[in-house]
Amino acid sequence: MTFESKHKTHDDHCIKDPEQHTQLLKDQFGRTATYLRLSVTDRCDLRCTYCMAENMTFLPRKDLLSLEELYRLTTIFMEHGVRKIRLTGGEPLVRKNVMSLFENLSRHLANGDLDEVTLTTNGSLLSRYARDLARFGVKRVNVSLDTLDGDRYRAITRWGSIDRVFAGLDAASDAALHVKLNAVAQKGAFEKELNDLIRFAHGRGMDLTLIEEMPLGGAASCRHASFLSLADLRHRLEQEWSLEPLSMTTGGPAKYVRVSETGGRLGFITPMSCDFCSDCNRIRLSCTGELFTCMGQEGGLSLRDALRQSDGNEIIAQLVRQKVFEKPSGHDFLIEDRHVRGIARAMSTLGG
């Protein structure tokens, strides 16, 4: 089959929004991709033990797409019905001039092309950028924070300062950004600190979302020792807190409850213990222009050459439509007893 006929075959099955005449990104299982997670860098100013090696080798800067190229790609996704964009990393705020990308995207918030632009950050640079983020239309941010103890924070991140994160949370509050804390659940000290994390987050008006550890990166084979099932953890939490299920969603995979004693929201992201792939609306784009339709699968599609060798966008759009159409039914992750099935790609390549 030729390139042209292959894409013609798929395009015959594309769904168009009758009101906007938009060719939506629908996969072979009927799911529509409306949420793009855009990694702007694989670099980070921390070295969290569950995320990357201490002595990381990052991509040469020459391999990264420019911010202008990343923006051009986002416009193609918007033209195909993507309504939400989350900037990730690595740590997105370490990318030089990254605010220019937020500024460009803000125009699409203003004209209605996008419903939301947000980001996930470790919080270390948030005090510097919170006000600019708010100015460019960002309403909420996710901040990764697994502990409130400064010594344990330094041990987890290898050299981070928790005071910088606290300063970032204060700056976000001053800028009227809604904050959701993300915490990776692990056996051990985390279990003892969780109640304090709940009280801390809810006491400051922040949501808290717990995330199961996924077998990504070089340490994937060791995950069985630290893996903590959120199904089990939720059962234990129900012995200490009153948890009221909520129907709300923020467009991602988290399932929320309200903690009656605090009035705050607690989310659970369970890629391992409770598969949510059947409702997946997400696609991911790396800082090198590689499109992934599933975090738990290898086999991204590079858009870089098509981007740089074409003046128009239709060839790129055809590649995107075909790749999304071929999206697998689910991820390949498995953590079961001492049997772990993961992938070698580091989490910092695409974000969490």
Short mmCIF file of N, CA, C and O in Angstrom, two decimals, residues 15 26 30 64 66 78 98 120 129 143 146 164 195 210 231 234 241 243 262 270 288 293 298 307 309 317 325 341:
data_model
loop_
_atom_site.label_atom_id
_atom_site.label_comp_id
_atom_site.label_asym_id
_atom_site.label_seq_id
_atom_site.Cartn_x
_atom_site.Cartn_y
_atom_site.Cartn_z
N ILE A 15 -13.87 11.17 11.64
CA ILE A 15 -15.14 11.75 12.05
C ILE A 15 -15.01 13.27 12.03
O ILE A 15 -14.04 13.83 12.52
N LYS A 26 -9.85 10.44 15.97
CA LYS A 26 -10.55 9.29 16.52
C LYS A 26 -9.75 8.03 16.22
O LYS A 26 -9.26 7.85 15.11
N GLY A 30 -12.75 3.95 18.75
CA GLY A 30 -13.80 4.93 18.94
C GLY A 30 -13.49 6.03 19.93
O GLY A 30 -14.35 6.88 20.20
N LEU A 64 16.32 19.06 19.83
CA LEU A 64 15.01 19.53 20.26
C LEU A 64 14.37 20.41 19.19
O LEU A 64 15.06 21.16 18.49
N SER A 66 12.40 23.65 18.06
CA SER A 66 12.31 25.00 18.61
C SER A 66 10.92 25.20 19.20
O SER A 66 9.97 24.46 18.87
N MET A 78 -4.85 21.34 17.43
CA MET A 78 -6.05 22.14 17.70
C MET A 78 -7.03 22.08 16.53
O MET A 78 -8.25 22.02 16.73
N VAL A 98 10.45 29.56 27.60
CA VAL A 98 9.22 28.76 27.50
C VAL A 98 7.97 29.63 27.62
O VAL A 98 6.90 29.28 27.10
N THR A 120 2.47 20.64 34.31
CA THR A 120 2.93 19.89 35.47
C THR A 120 4.37 20.30 35.75
O THR A 120 5.20 20.32 34.84
N TYR A 129 7.76 32.14 37.95
CA TYR A 129 6.90 32.19 36.76
C TYR A 129 5.40 32.20 37.03
O TYR A 129 4.62 32.33 36.09
N VAL A 143 1.62 20.30 40.76
CA VAL A 143 2.95 20.37 41.37
C VAL A 143 3.25 19.02 42.00
O VAL A 143 2.48 18.51 42.82
N ASP A 146 6.00 14.69 46.98
CA ASP A 146 5.78 13.37 47.56
C ASP A 146 5.95 13.33 49.07
O ASP A 146 5.66 12.30 49.70
N ARG A 164 12.03 25.77 48.25
CA ARG A 164 11.76 26.39 46.95
C ARG A 164 10.36 25.99 46.46
O ARG A 164 9.67 26.78 45.82
N ASN A 195 -1.36 10.93 55.49
CA ASN A 195 -2.37 11.71 56.19
C ASN A 195 -1.94 13.16 56.36
O ASN A 195 -2.77 14.08 56.25
N LEU A 210 -3.00 11.04 44.07
CA LEU A 210 -2.04 9.96 44.28
C LEU A 210 -1.88 9.20 42.97
O LEU A 210 -2.86 8.92 42.27
N ALA A 231 -5.63 0.75 44.94
CA ALA A 231 -6.86 0.07 45.35
C ALA A 231 -6.75 -0.37 46.80
O ALA A 231 -7.68 -0.19 47.60
N ARG A 234 -6.51 2.88 49.04
CA ARG A 234 -7.81 3.53 49.23
C ARG A 234 -8.63 2.80 50.28
O ARG A 234 -9.30 3.45 51.11
N TRP A 241 -10.66 7.92 56.99
CA TRP A 241 -11.33 9.10 56.48
C TRP A 241 -12.68 8.70 55.87
O TRP A 241 -12.86 7.56 55.44
N LEU A 243 -14.71 9.04 52.70
CA LEU A 243 -14.45 9.36 51.30
C LEU A 243 -15.75 9.28 50.51
O LEU A 243 -16.37 8.23 50.40
N THR A 262 -12.05 17.08 55.76
CA THR A 262 -11.30 18.27 55.34
C THR A 262 -12.06 19.12 54.33
O THR A 262 -11.76 20.30 54.16
N THR A 270 -4.68 5.29 38.64
CA THR A 270 -4.39 3.87 38.86
C THR A 270 -4.11 3.13 37.55
O THR A 270 -4.89 2.26 37.14
N THR A 288 11.27 16.37 20.84
CA THR A 288 11.91 16.16 19.54
C THR A 288 10.89 15.98 18.42
O THR A 288 11.25 15.69 17.28
N THR A 293 0.96 7.76 21.21
CA THR A 293 -0.46 7.69 21.53
C THR A 293 -0.71 6.98 22.85
O THR A 293 -1.84 6.97 23.34
N GLU A 298 5.96 1.49 23.44
CA GLU A 298 7.04 2.03 22.63
C GLU A 298 6.45 2.41 21.27
O GLU A 298 5.26 2.27 21.02
N LEU A 307 7.75 18.07 9.42
CA LEU A 307 7.58 19.46 9.85
C LEU A 307 8.57 20.38 9.15
O LEU A 307 8.21 21.47 8.69
N GLN A 309 10.34 19.77 6.39
CA GLN A 309 10.47 19.65 4.94
C GLN A 309 9.22 20.09 4.19
O GLN A 309 9.16 19.98 2.98
N ALA A 317 -0.52 16.48 9.15
CA ALA A 317 -1.84 16.13 9.64
C ALA A 317 -2.21 14.70 9.27
O ALA A 317 -2.81 13.97 10.07
N PHE A 325 -5.23 6.98 14.80
CA PHE A 325 -6.16 5.91 14.44
C PHE A 325 -5.63 4.55 14.88
O PHE A 325 -6.38 3.67 15.31
N ARG A 341 6.71 -5.91 33.89
CA ARG A 341 6.85 -5.65 32.45
C ARG A 341 6.71 -4.14 32.24
O ARG A 341 5.68 -3.55 32.53
#
